[in-house]
Structures are given as C-alpha cells and as structure tokens.
Amino acid sequence: MIKLKNILNENSLNYKDASTLHGSQWLFDFIKDEEGDPKRKGEPVLTSYKQSGDVWTIGYGHTSGVTPNMTITNQEALQFMYDDLTNSANDVRRIFKQWKAKGLDIKITQQMFDVLVSLVFNAGIGALRNSNLIQSIKQKKYKEAAVEILTYRLKSGFSGLNTRRKKESNYFLTML
C-alpha cells in the first residue's frame, strides 16, 4: 500500500523557491517568545544585558551597537527584531540563490524557511553555511535536516536551547 503522504511530498505545492520566501507570522511570534524576556513571554528586554559570550543584548536578541545601560522602547525593540529578521532572511535567500546559480533547484516549505531564518537569527549565517544541516537540505534529505536541528549549535548546560531546537525541528517537518 502506498502512503498518500509520500505521494504528496513528491509533488507538493507546499514546496517553493526559497529565494523568494519571506518570514511568516509564526517566525515573528516564535522569535518574540524565544528571544524576548524569559520572565514575560513575548515581551522585549528594554535594558541591555550581557548574554553568554560577553555579548551585550537588548530587545528580542538584538546585539549590533548595543552598549551597557542602553534602554529602548517597545517600538524600537520591534524595529530591531524586524531588521534583524530581514537580514537573517536575506542571508538564507542568498544561499538558495547561490545554489540556483550553480544549477541546484532546491525547493523548501515555508516552515523550513522560517526555521532556517530562526537558526541564522540565533547563531549567525556562518554557522548555517558550514553545517551538516544545510548539506542535508542541499541533498533534499529533509528528515535528516530536522534531526540535525536538534543538535544545532547547542551549548552545554543550556536547556532552553534544547527546547527551542525541538520546537524548530518539529515545525520544520510540519508540511512533510
């Protein structure tokens, strides 16, 4: 017996050209929950703080130009998040454009794109470019990629990142 899910995977309308995708509402909500104030889910941190690795951070995980004792408004936190997510999405789209220029036409779902942007937002584009995760996607091994997400850039002793990676991995496979 052939499983319908397998047939749908091969010809799915859910797969799109990643070089044209943009972040969804899920991505914005996810980043707000994961990168915002841990005591007030979905709210930004309005005063700068040092994150692991001695990085000054504010808002929803924003690090560029952040200084000690810096304060921002909710609106500024949202603008920083929007700008940072736009940069992360541009980085992800660039990978797929480069592949396309080399003759590789790799299509992914909106959910996969959102997770890739989340990973870049969290760990940077260099980490993604050099990962087993992106190689699995390049080979269209999406289930393997989802497994790679579970261990992607984990820091020992930080259980919050383990939980985040499980959410990302599960969402990555939503439309498969």
mmCIF file with all atom_site columns, C-alpha atoms in Angstrom:
data_model
loop_
_atom_site.group_PDB
_atom_site.id
_atom_site.type_symbol
_atom_site.label_atom_id
_atom_site.label_alt_id
_atom_site.label_comp_id
_atom_site.label_asym_id
_atom_site.label_entity_id
_atom_site.label_seq_id
_atom_site.pdbx_PDB_ins_code
_atom_site.Cartn_x
_atom_site.Cartn_y
_atom_site.Cartn_z
_atom_site.occupancy
_atom_site.B_iso_or_equiv
_atom_site.pdbx_formal_charge
_atom_site.auth_seq_id
_atom_site.auth_comp_id
_atom_site.auth_asym_id
_atom_site.auth_atom_id
_atom_site.pdbx_PDB_model_num
ATOM 1   C CA . MET A 1 1   ? 0.000  0.000  0.000   1.00 0.00 ? 1   MET A CA 1
ATOM 2   C CA . ILE A 1 2   ? 1.347  3.420  -0.989  1.00 0.00 ? 2   ILE A CA 1
ATOM 3   C CA . LYS A 1 3   ? 1.080  6.091  1.651   1.00 0.00 ? 3   LYS A CA 1
ATOM 4   C CA . LEU A 1 4   ? -0.672 9.260  0.490   1.00 0.00 ? 4   LEU A CA 1
ATOM 5   C CA . LYS A 1 5   ? 1.785  11.364 2.488   1.00 0.00 ? 5   LYS A CA 1
ATOM 6   C CA . ASN A 1 6   ? 4.671  10.112 0.349   1.00 0.00 ? 6   ASN A CA 1
ATOM 7   C CA . ILE A 1 7   ? 2.864  10.977 -2.872  1.00 0.00 ? 7   ILE A CA 1
ATOM 8   C CA . LEU A 1 8   ? 2.087  14.441 -1.607  1.00 0.00 ? 8   LEU A CA 1
ATOM 9   C CA . ASN A 1 9   ? 5.729  15.000 -0.682  1.00 0.00 ? 9   ASN A CA 1
ATOM 10  C CA . GLU A 1 10  ? 6.919  14.452 -4.243  1.00 0.00 ? 10  GLU A CA 1
ATOM 11  C CA . ASN A 1 11  ? 4.536  16.846 -5.970  1.00 0.00 ? 11  ASN A CA 1
ATOM 12  C CA . SER A 1 12  ? 3.581  19.086 -3.126  1.00 0.00 ? 12  SER A CA 1
ATOM 13  C CA . LEU A 1 13  ? 2.504  22.629 -3.822  1.00 0.00 ? 13  LEU A CA 1
ATOM 14  C CA . ASN A 1 14  ? 3.928  23.417 -0.402  1.00 0.00 ? 14  ASN A CA 1
ATOM 15  C CA . TYR A 1 15  ? 7.484  23.417 -1.771  1.00 0.00 ? 15  TYR A CA 1
ATOM 16  C CA . LYS A 1 16  ? 8.577  26.812 -3.039  1.00 0.00 ? 16  LYS A CA 1
ATOM 17  C CA . ASP A 1 17  ? 11.610 28.639 -4.349  1.00 0.00 ? 17  ASP A CA 1
ATOM 18  C CA . ALA A 1 18  ? 13.328 29.685 -1.110  1.00 0.00 ? 18  ALA A CA 1
ATOM 19  C CA . SER A 1 19  ? 14.957 32.666 -2.787  1.00 0.00 ? 19  SER A CA 1
ATOM 20  C CA . THR A 1 20  ? 11.525 34.316 -2.941  1.00 0.00 ? 20  THR A CA 1
ATOM 21  C CA . LEU A 1 21  ? 10.158 33.425 0.511   1.00 0.00 ? 21  LEU A CA 1
ATOM 22  C CA . HIS A 1 22  ? 9.645  35.821 3.425   1.00 0.00 ? 22  HIS A CA 1
ATOM 23  C CA . GLY A 1 23  ? 9.172  35.185 7.131   1.00 0.00 ? 23  GLY A CA 1
ATOM 24  C CA . SER A 1 24  ? 5.697  34.226 8.305   1.00 0.00 ? 24  SER A CA 1
ATOM 25  C CA . GLN A 1 25  ? 3.744  35.325 11.359  1.00 0.00 ? 25  GLN A CA 1
ATOM 26  C CA . TRP A 1 26  ? 4.887  32.108 13.061  1.00 0.00 ? 26  TRP A CA 1
ATOM 27  C CA . LEU A 1 27  ? 8.510  33.265 12.733  1.00 0.00 ? 27  LEU A CA 1
ATOM 28  C CA . PHE A 1 28  ? 7.830  36.682 14.282  1.00 0.00 ? 28  PHE A CA 1
ATOM 29  C CA . ASP A 1 29  ? 5.854  35.173 17.158  1.00 0.00 ? 29  ASP A CA 1
ATOM 30  C CA . PHE A 1 30  ? 8.455  32.453 17.700  1.00 0.00 ? 30  PHE A CA 1
ATOM 31  C CA . ILE A 1 31  ? 11.343 34.935 17.867  1.00 0.00 ? 31  ILE A CA 1
ATOM 32  C CA . LYS A 1 32  ? 9.401  37.154 20.259  1.00 0.00 ? 32  LYS A CA 1
ATOM 33  C CA . ASP A 1 33  ? 8.817  34.182 22.569  1.00 0.00 ? 33  ASP A CA 1
ATOM 34  C CA . GLU A 1 34  ? 12.313 32.697 22.292  1.00 0.00 ? 34  GLU A CA 1
ATOM 35  C CA . GLU A 1 35  ? 14.465 35.837 22.185  1.00 0.00 ? 35  GLU A CA 1
ATOM 36  C CA . GLY A 1 36  ? 12.437 38.144 24.409  1.00 0.00 ? 36  GLY A CA 1
ATOM 37  C CA . ASP A 1 37  ? 12.215 38.475 28.170  1.00 0.00 ? 37  ASP A CA 1
ATOM 38  C CA . PRO A 1 38  ? 12.211 34.990 29.731  1.00 0.00 ? 38  PRO A CA 1
ATOM 39  C CA . LYS A 1 39  ? 10.096 36.256 32.629  1.00 0.00 ? 39  LYS A CA 1
ATOM 40  C CA . ARG A 1 40  ? 7.486  37.935 30.421  1.00 0.00 ? 40  ARG A CA 1
ATOM 41  C CA . LYS A 1 41  ? 6.952  35.666 27.401  1.00 0.00 ? 41  LYS A CA 1
ATOM 42  C CA . GLY A 1 42  ? 6.760  37.599 24.140  1.00 0.00 ? 42  GLY A CA 1
ATOM 43  C CA . GLU A 1 43  ? 7.880  40.904 25.639  1.00 0.00 ? 43  GLU A CA 1
ATOM 44  C CA . PRO A 1 44  ? 11.234 42.541 24.850  1.00 0.00 ? 44  PRO A CA 1
ATOM 45  C CA . VAL A 1 45  ? 14.043 43.222 27.292  1.00 0.00 ? 45  VAL A CA 1
ATOM 46  C CA . LEU A 1 46  ? 14.209 47.028 27.314  1.00 0.00 ? 46  LEU A CA 1
ATOM 47  C CA . THR A 1 47  ? 17.546 47.428 29.147  1.00 0.00 ? 47  THR A CA 1
ATOM 48  C CA . SER A 1 48  ? 20.775 45.981 27.775  1.00 0.00 ? 48  SER A CA 1
ATOM 49  C CA . TYR A 1 49  ? 22.212 42.870 29.395  1.00 0.00 ? 49  TYR A CA 1
ATOM 50  C CA . LYS A 1 50  ? 25.196 40.603 28.818  1.00 0.00 ? 50  LYS A CA 1
ATOM 51  C CA . GLN A 1 51  ? 24.430 37.326 27.178  1.00 0.00 ? 51  GLN A CA 1
ATOM 52  C CA . SER A 1 52  ? 26.691 34.282 27.164  1.00 0.00 ? 52  SER A CA 1
ATOM 53  C CA . GLY A 1 53  ? 29.934 35.039 25.409  1.00 0.00 ? 53  GLY A CA 1
ATOM 54  C CA . ASP A 1 54  ? 30.017 38.576 26.822  1.00 0.00 ? 54  ASP A CA 1
ATOM 55  C CA . VAL A 1 55  ? 27.674 39.928 24.139  1.00 0.00 ? 55  VAL A CA 1
ATOM 56  C CA . TRP A 1 56  ? 25.530 42.937 25.011  1.00 0.00 ? 56  TRP A CA 1
ATOM 57  C CA . THR A 1 57  ? 21.936 42.252 24.010  1.00 0.00 ? 57  THR A CA 1
ATOM 58  C CA . ILE A 1 58  ? 18.622 44.115 24.080  1.00 0.00 ? 58  ILE A CA 1
ATOM 59  C CA . GLY A 1 59  ? 15.051 43.752 22.848  1.00 0.00 ? 59  GLY A CA 1
ATOM 60  C CA . TYR A 1 60  ? 14.477 40.435 21.118  1.00 0.00 ? 60  TYR A CA 1
ATOM 61  C CA . GLY A 1 61  ? 18.074 39.236 20.909  1.00 0.00 ? 61  GLY A CA 1
ATOM 62  C CA . HIS A 1 62  ? 19.462 42.325 19.153  1.00 0.00 ? 62  HIS A CA 1
ATOM 63  C CA . THR A 1 63  ? 23.244 42.702 19.550  1.00 0.00 ? 63  THR A CA 1
ATOM 64  C CA . SER A 1 64  ? 24.504 45.208 16.975  1.00 0.00 ? 64  SER A CA 1
ATOM 65  C CA . GLY A 1 65  ? 25.530 48.519 18.553  1.00 0.00 ? 65  GLY A CA 1
ATOM 66  C CA . VAL A 1 66  ? 24.235 47.570 21.997  1.00 0.00 ? 66  VAL A CA 1
ATOM 67  C CA . THR A 1 67  ? 26.075 49.205 24.889  1.00 0.00 ? 67  THR A CA 1
ATOM 68  C CA . PRO A 1 68  ? 25.951 48.866 28.683  1.00 0.00 ? 68  PRO A CA 1
ATOM 69  C CA . ASN A 1 69  ? 22.983 50.633 30.338  1.00 0.00 ? 69  ASN A CA 1
ATOM 70  C CA . MET A 1 70  ? 21.257 51.129 26.980  1.00 0.00 ? 70  MET A CA 1
ATOM 71  C CA . THR A 1 71  ? 17.454 51.375 27.055  1.00 0.00 ? 71  THR A CA 1
ATOM 72  C CA . ILE A 1 72  ? 14.921 51.196 24.250  1.00 0.00 ? 72  ILE A CA 1
ATOM 73  C CA . THR A 1 73  ? 11.151 51.349 23.783  1.00 0.00 ? 73  THR A CA 1
ATOM 74  C CA . ASN A 1 74  ? 8.855  48.502 22.770  1.00 0.00 ? 74  ASN A CA 1
ATOM 75  C CA . GLN A 1 75  ? 8.628  50.030 19.297  1.00 0.00 ? 75  GLN A CA 1
ATOM 76  C CA . GLU A 1 76  ? 12.421 50.177 18.963  1.00 0.00 ? 76  GLU A CA 1
ATOM 77  C CA . ALA A 1 77  ? 12.647 46.536 20.083  1.00 0.00 ? 77  ALA A CA 1
ATOM 78  C CA . LEU A 1 78  ? 10.167 45.541 17.357  1.00 0.00 ? 78  LEU A CA 1
ATOM 79  C CA . GLN A 1 79  ? 12.081 47.548 14.750  1.00 0.00 ? 79  GLN A CA 1
ATOM 80  C CA . PHE A 1 80  ? 15.378 45.921 15.755  1.00 0.00 ? 80  PHE A CA 1
ATOM 81  C CA . MET A 1 81  ? 13.720 42.492 15.547  1.00 0.00 ? 81  MET A CA 1
ATOM 82  C CA . TYR A 1 82  ? 12.226 43.248 12.148  1.00 0.00 ? 82  TYR A CA 1
ATOM 83  C CA . ASP A 1 83  ? 15.575 44.499 10.813  1.00 0.00 ? 83  ASP A CA 1
ATOM 84  C CA . ASP A 1 84  ? 17.482 41.533 12.266  1.00 0.00 ? 84  ASP A CA 1
ATOM 85  C CA . LEU A 1 85  ? 14.954 39.045 10.847  1.00 0.00 ? 85  LEU A CA 1
ATOM 86  C CA . THR A 1 86  ? 15.111 40.762 7.458   1.00 0.00 ? 86  THR A CA 1
ATOM 87  C CA . ASN A 1 87  ? 18.902 40.416 7.457   1.00 0.00 ? 87  ASN A CA 1
ATOM 88  C CA . SER A 1 88  ? 18.654 36.758 8.514   1.00 0.00 ? 88  SER A CA 1
ATOM 89  C CA . ALA A 1 89  ? 16.059 36.032 5.807   1.00 0.00 ? 89  ALA A CA 1
ATOM 90  C CA . ASN A 1 90  ? 18.263 37.759 3.212   1.00 0.00 ? 90  ASN A CA 1
ATOM 91  C CA . ASP A 1 91  ? 21.151 35.527 4.284   1.00 0.00 ? 91  ASP A CA 1
ATOM 92  C CA . VAL A 1 92  ? 19.036 32.373 3.887   1.00 0.00 ? 92  VAL A CA 1
ATOM 93  C CA . ARG A 1 93  ? 17.693 33.502 0.493   1.00 0.00 ? 93  ARG A CA 1
ATOM 94  C CA . ARG A 1 94  ? 21.274 34.208 -0.641  1.00 0.00 ? 94  ARG A CA 1
ATOM 95  C CA . ILE A 1 95  ? 22.261 30.567 -0.023  1.00 0.00 ? 95  ILE A CA 1
ATOM 96  C CA . PHE A 1 96  ? 19.420 29.333 -2.231  1.00 0.00 ? 96  PHE A CA 1
ATOM 97  C CA . LYS A 1 97  ? 20.179 31.933 -4.934  1.00 0.00 ? 97  LYS A CA 1
ATOM 98  C CA . GLN A 1 98  ? 23.801 30.768 -4.982  1.00 0.00 ? 98  GLN A CA 1
ATOM 99  C CA . TRP A 1 99  ? 22.693 27.168 -5.323  1.00 0.00 ? 99  TRP A CA 1
ATOM 100 C CA . LYS A 1 100 ? 20.299 28.126 -8.102  1.00 0.00 ? 100 LYS A CA 1
ATOM 101 C CA . ALA A 1 101 ? 23.112 29.934 -9.955  1.00 0.00 ? 101 ALA A CA 1
ATOM 102 C CA . LYS A 1 102 ? 25.049 26.638 -9.815  1.00 0.00 ? 102 LYS A CA 1
ATOM 103 C CA . GLY A 1 103 ? 22.112 24.702 -11.272 1.00 0.00 ? 103 GLY A CA 1
ATOM 104 C CA . LEU A 1 104 ? 20.723 23.354 -7.985  1.00 0.00 ? 104 LEU A CA 1
ATOM 105 C CA . ASP A 1 105 ? 16.999 23.994 -7.728  1.00 0.00 ? 105 ASP A CA 1
ATOM 106 C CA . ILE A 1 106 ? 16.241 23.142 -4.107  1.00 0.00 ? 106 ILE A CA 1
ATOM 107 C CA . LYS A 1 107 ? 12.701 23.896 -3.013  1.00 0.00 ? 107 LYS A CA 1
ATOM 108 C CA . ILE A 1 108 ? 11.564 24.039 0.609   1.00 0.00 ? 108 ILE A CA 1
ATOM 109 C CA . THR A 1 109 ? 8.383  24.754 2.538   1.00 0.00 ? 109 THR A CA 1
ATOM 110 C CA . GLN A 1 110 ? 7.524  27.994 4.296   1.00 0.00 ? 110 GLN A CA 1
ATOM 111 C CA . GLN A 1 111 ? 8.047  26.187 7.589   1.00 0.00 ? 111 GLN A CA 1
ATOM 112 C CA . MET A 1 112 ? 11.550 25.116 6.597   1.00 0.00 ? 112 MET A CA 1
ATOM 113 C CA . PHE A 1 113 ? 12.388 28.665 5.559   1.00 0.00 ? 113 PHE A CA 1
ATOM 114 C CA . ASP A 1 114 ? 11.113 30.079 8.859   1.00 0.00 ? 114 ASP A CA 1
ATOM 115 C CA . VAL A 1 115 ? 13.234 27.633 10.845  1.00 0.00 ? 115 VAL A CA 1
ATOM 116 C CA . LEU A 1 116 ? 16.341 28.392 8.802   1.00 0.00 ? 116 LEU A CA 1
ATOM 117 C CA . VAL A 1 117 ? 15.827 32.116 9.418   1.00 0.00 ? 117 VAL A CA 1
ATOM 118 C CA . SER A 1 118 ? 15.348 31.425 13.132  1.00 0.00 ? 118 SER A CA 1
ATOM 119 C CA . LEU A 1 119 ? 18.615 29.475 13.225  1.00 0.00 ? 119 LEU A CA 1
ATOM 120 C CA . VAL A 1 120 ? 20.500 32.261 11.429  1.00 0.00 ? 120 VAL A CA 1
ATOM 121 C CA . PHE A 1 121 ? 18.938 34.837 13.769  1.00 0.00 ? 121 PHE A CA 1
ATOM 122 C CA . ASN A 1 122 ? 20.138 32.776 16.737  1.00 0.00 ? 122 ASN A CA 1
ATOM 123 C CA . ALA A 1 123 ? 23.562 31.534 15.614  1.00 0.00 ? 123 ALA A CA 1
ATOM 124 C CA . GLY A 1 124 ? 24.545 33.520 12.511  1.00 0.00 ? 124 GLY A CA 1
ATOM 125 C CA . ILE A 1 125 ? 24.848 32.720 8.822   1.00 0.00 ? 125 ILE A CA 1
ATOM 126 C CA . GLY A 1 126 ? 28.390 31.349 9.119   1.00 0.00 ? 126 GLY A CA 1
ATOM 127 C CA . ALA A 1 127 ? 27.187 28.579 11.403  1.00 0.00 ? 127 ALA A CA 1
ATOM 128 C CA . LEU A 1 128 ? 24.463 27.584 8.928   1.00 0.00 ? 128 LEU A CA 1
ATOM 129 C CA . ARG A 1 129 ? 26.700 27.738 5.841   1.00 0.00 ? 129 ARG A CA 1
ATOM 130 C CA . ASN A 1 130 ? 29.169 25.312 7.434   1.00 0.00 ? 130 ASN A CA 1
ATOM 131 C CA . SER A 1 131 ? 26.639 22.930 8.953   1.00 0.00 ? 131 SER A CA 1
ATOM 132 C CA . ASN A 1 132 ? 25.586 19.372 8.257   1.00 0.00 ? 132 ASN A CA 1
ATOM 133 C CA . LEU A 1 133 ? 22.044 20.730 8.391   1.00 0.00 ? 133 LEU A CA 1
ATOM 134 C CA . ILE A 1 134 ? 22.423 22.838 5.239   1.00 0.00 ? 134 ILE A CA 1
ATOM 135 C CA . GLN A 1 135 ? 24.168 19.947 3.473   1.00 0.00 ? 135 GLN A CA 1
ATOM 136 C CA . SER A 1 136 ? 21.178 17.710 4.242   1.00 0.00 ? 136 SER A CA 1
ATOM 137 C CA . ILE A 1 137 ? 18.847 20.334 2.768   1.00 0.00 ? 137 ILE A CA 1
ATOM 138 C CA . LYS A 1 138 ? 21.075 20.658 -0.288  1.00 0.00 ? 138 LYS A CA 1
ATOM 139 C CA . GLN A 1 139 ? 20.637 16.901 -0.786  1.00 0.00 ? 139 GLN A CA 1
ATOM 140 C CA . LYS A 1 140 ? 16.873 17.171 -0.161  1.00 0.00 ? 140 LYS A CA 1
ATOM 141 C CA . LYS A 1 141 ? 17.208 14.967 2.920   1.00 0.00 ? 141 LYS A CA 1
ATOM 142 C CA . TYR A 1 142 ? 14.699 16.971 4.925   1.00 0.00 ? 142 TYR A CA 1
ATOM 143 C CA . LYS A 1 143 ? 14.107 14.441 7.681   1.00 0.00 ? 143 LYS A CA 1
ATOM 144 C CA . GLU A 1 144 ? 17.850 14.219 8.266   1.00 0.00 ? 144 GLU A CA 1
ATOM 145 C CA . ALA A 1 145 ? 17.942 18.023 8.376   1.00 0.00 ? 145 ALA A CA 1
ATOM 146 C CA . ALA A 1 146 ? 15.253 18.014 11.067  1.00 0.00 ? 146 ALA A CA 1
ATOM 147 C CA . VAL A 1 147 ? 17.392 15.650 13.150  1.00 0.00 ? 147 VAL A CA 1
ATOM 148 C CA . GLU A 1 148 ? 20.404 17.949 12.640  1.00 0.00 ? 148 GLU A CA 1
ATOM 149 C CA . ILE A 1 149 ? 18.371 20.852 14.031  1.00 0.00 ? 149 ILE A CA 1
ATOM 150 C CA . LEU A 1 150 ? 18.079 19.051 17.366  1.00 0.00 ? 150 LEU A CA 1
ATOM 151 C CA . THR A 1 151 ? 21.819 19.414 17.994  1.00 0.00 ? 151 THR A CA 1
ATOM 152 C CA . TYR A 1 152 ? 22.457 22.607 16.013  1.00 0.00 ? 152 TYR A CA 1
ATOM 153 C CA . ARG A 1 153 ? 24.835 24.940 17.872  1.00 0.00 ? 153 ARG A CA 1
ATOM 154 C CA . LEU A 1 154 ? 23.792 23.671 21.298  1.00 0.00 ? 154 LEU A CA 1
ATOM 155 C CA . LYS A 1 155 ? 25.687 24.992 24.268  1.00 0.00 ? 155 LYS A CA 1
ATOM 156 C CA . SER A 1 156 ? 26.175 22.513 27.060  1.00 0.00 ? 156 SER A CA 1
ATOM 157 C CA . GLY A 1 157 ? 24.095 23.152 30.122  1.00 0.00 ? 157 GLY A CA 1
ATOM 158 C CA . PHE A 1 158 ? 21.594 25.443 28.407  1.00 0.00 ? 158 PHE A CA 1
ATOM 159 C CA . SER A 1 159 ? 18.319 23.522 28.431  1.00 0.00 ? 159 SER A CA 1
ATOM 160 C CA . GLY A 1 160 ? 16.350 26.423 26.950  1.00 0.00 ? 160 GLY A CA 1
ATOM 161 C CA . LEU A 1 161 ? 18.145 25.974 23.645  1.00 0.00 ? 161 LEU A CA 1
ATOM 162 C CA . ASN A 1 162 ? 17.355 22.246 23.656  1.00 0.00 ? 162 ASN A CA 1
ATOM 163 C CA . THR A 1 163 ? 13.652 23.077 23.977  1.00 0.00 ? 163 THR A CA 1
ATOM 164 C CA . ARG A 1 164 ? 13.910 25.690 21.234  1.00 0.00 ? 164 ARG A CA 1
ATOM 165 C CA . ARG A 1 165 ? 15.619 23.241 18.868  1.00 0.00 ? 165 ARG A CA 1
ATOM 166 C CA . LYS A 1 166 ? 12.863 20.654 19.451  1.00 0.00 ? 166 LYS A CA 1
ATOM 167 C CA . LYS A 1 167 ? 10.235 23.252 18.523  1.00 0.00 ? 167 LYS A CA 1
ATOM 168 C CA . GLU A 1 168 ? 12.197 24.249 15.424  1.00 0.00 ? 168 GLU A CA 1
ATOM 169 C CA . SER A 1 169 ? 12.720 20.635 14.360  1.00 0.00 ? 169 SER A CA 1
ATOM 170 C CA . ASN A 1 170 ? 9.032  19.800 14.768  1.00 0.00 ? 170 ASN A CA 1
ATOM 171 C CA . TYR A 1 171 ? 7.934  22.895 12.868  1.00 0.00 ? 171 TYR A CA 1
ATOM 172 C CA . PHE A 1 172 ? 10.473 22.211 10.110  1.00 0.00 ? 172 PHE A CA 1
ATOM 173 C CA . LEU A 1 173 ? 8.644  18.954 9.316   1.00 0.00 ? 173 LEU A CA 1
ATOM 174 C CA . THR A 1 174 ? 5.101  20.344 9.607   1.00 0.00 ? 174 THR A CA 1
ATOM 175 C CA . MET A 1 175 ? 4.185  20.058 5.923   1.00 0.00 ? 175 MET A CA 1
ATOM 176 C CA . LEU A 1 176 ? 6.077  16.847 5.160   1.00 0.00 ? 176 LEU A CA 1
#
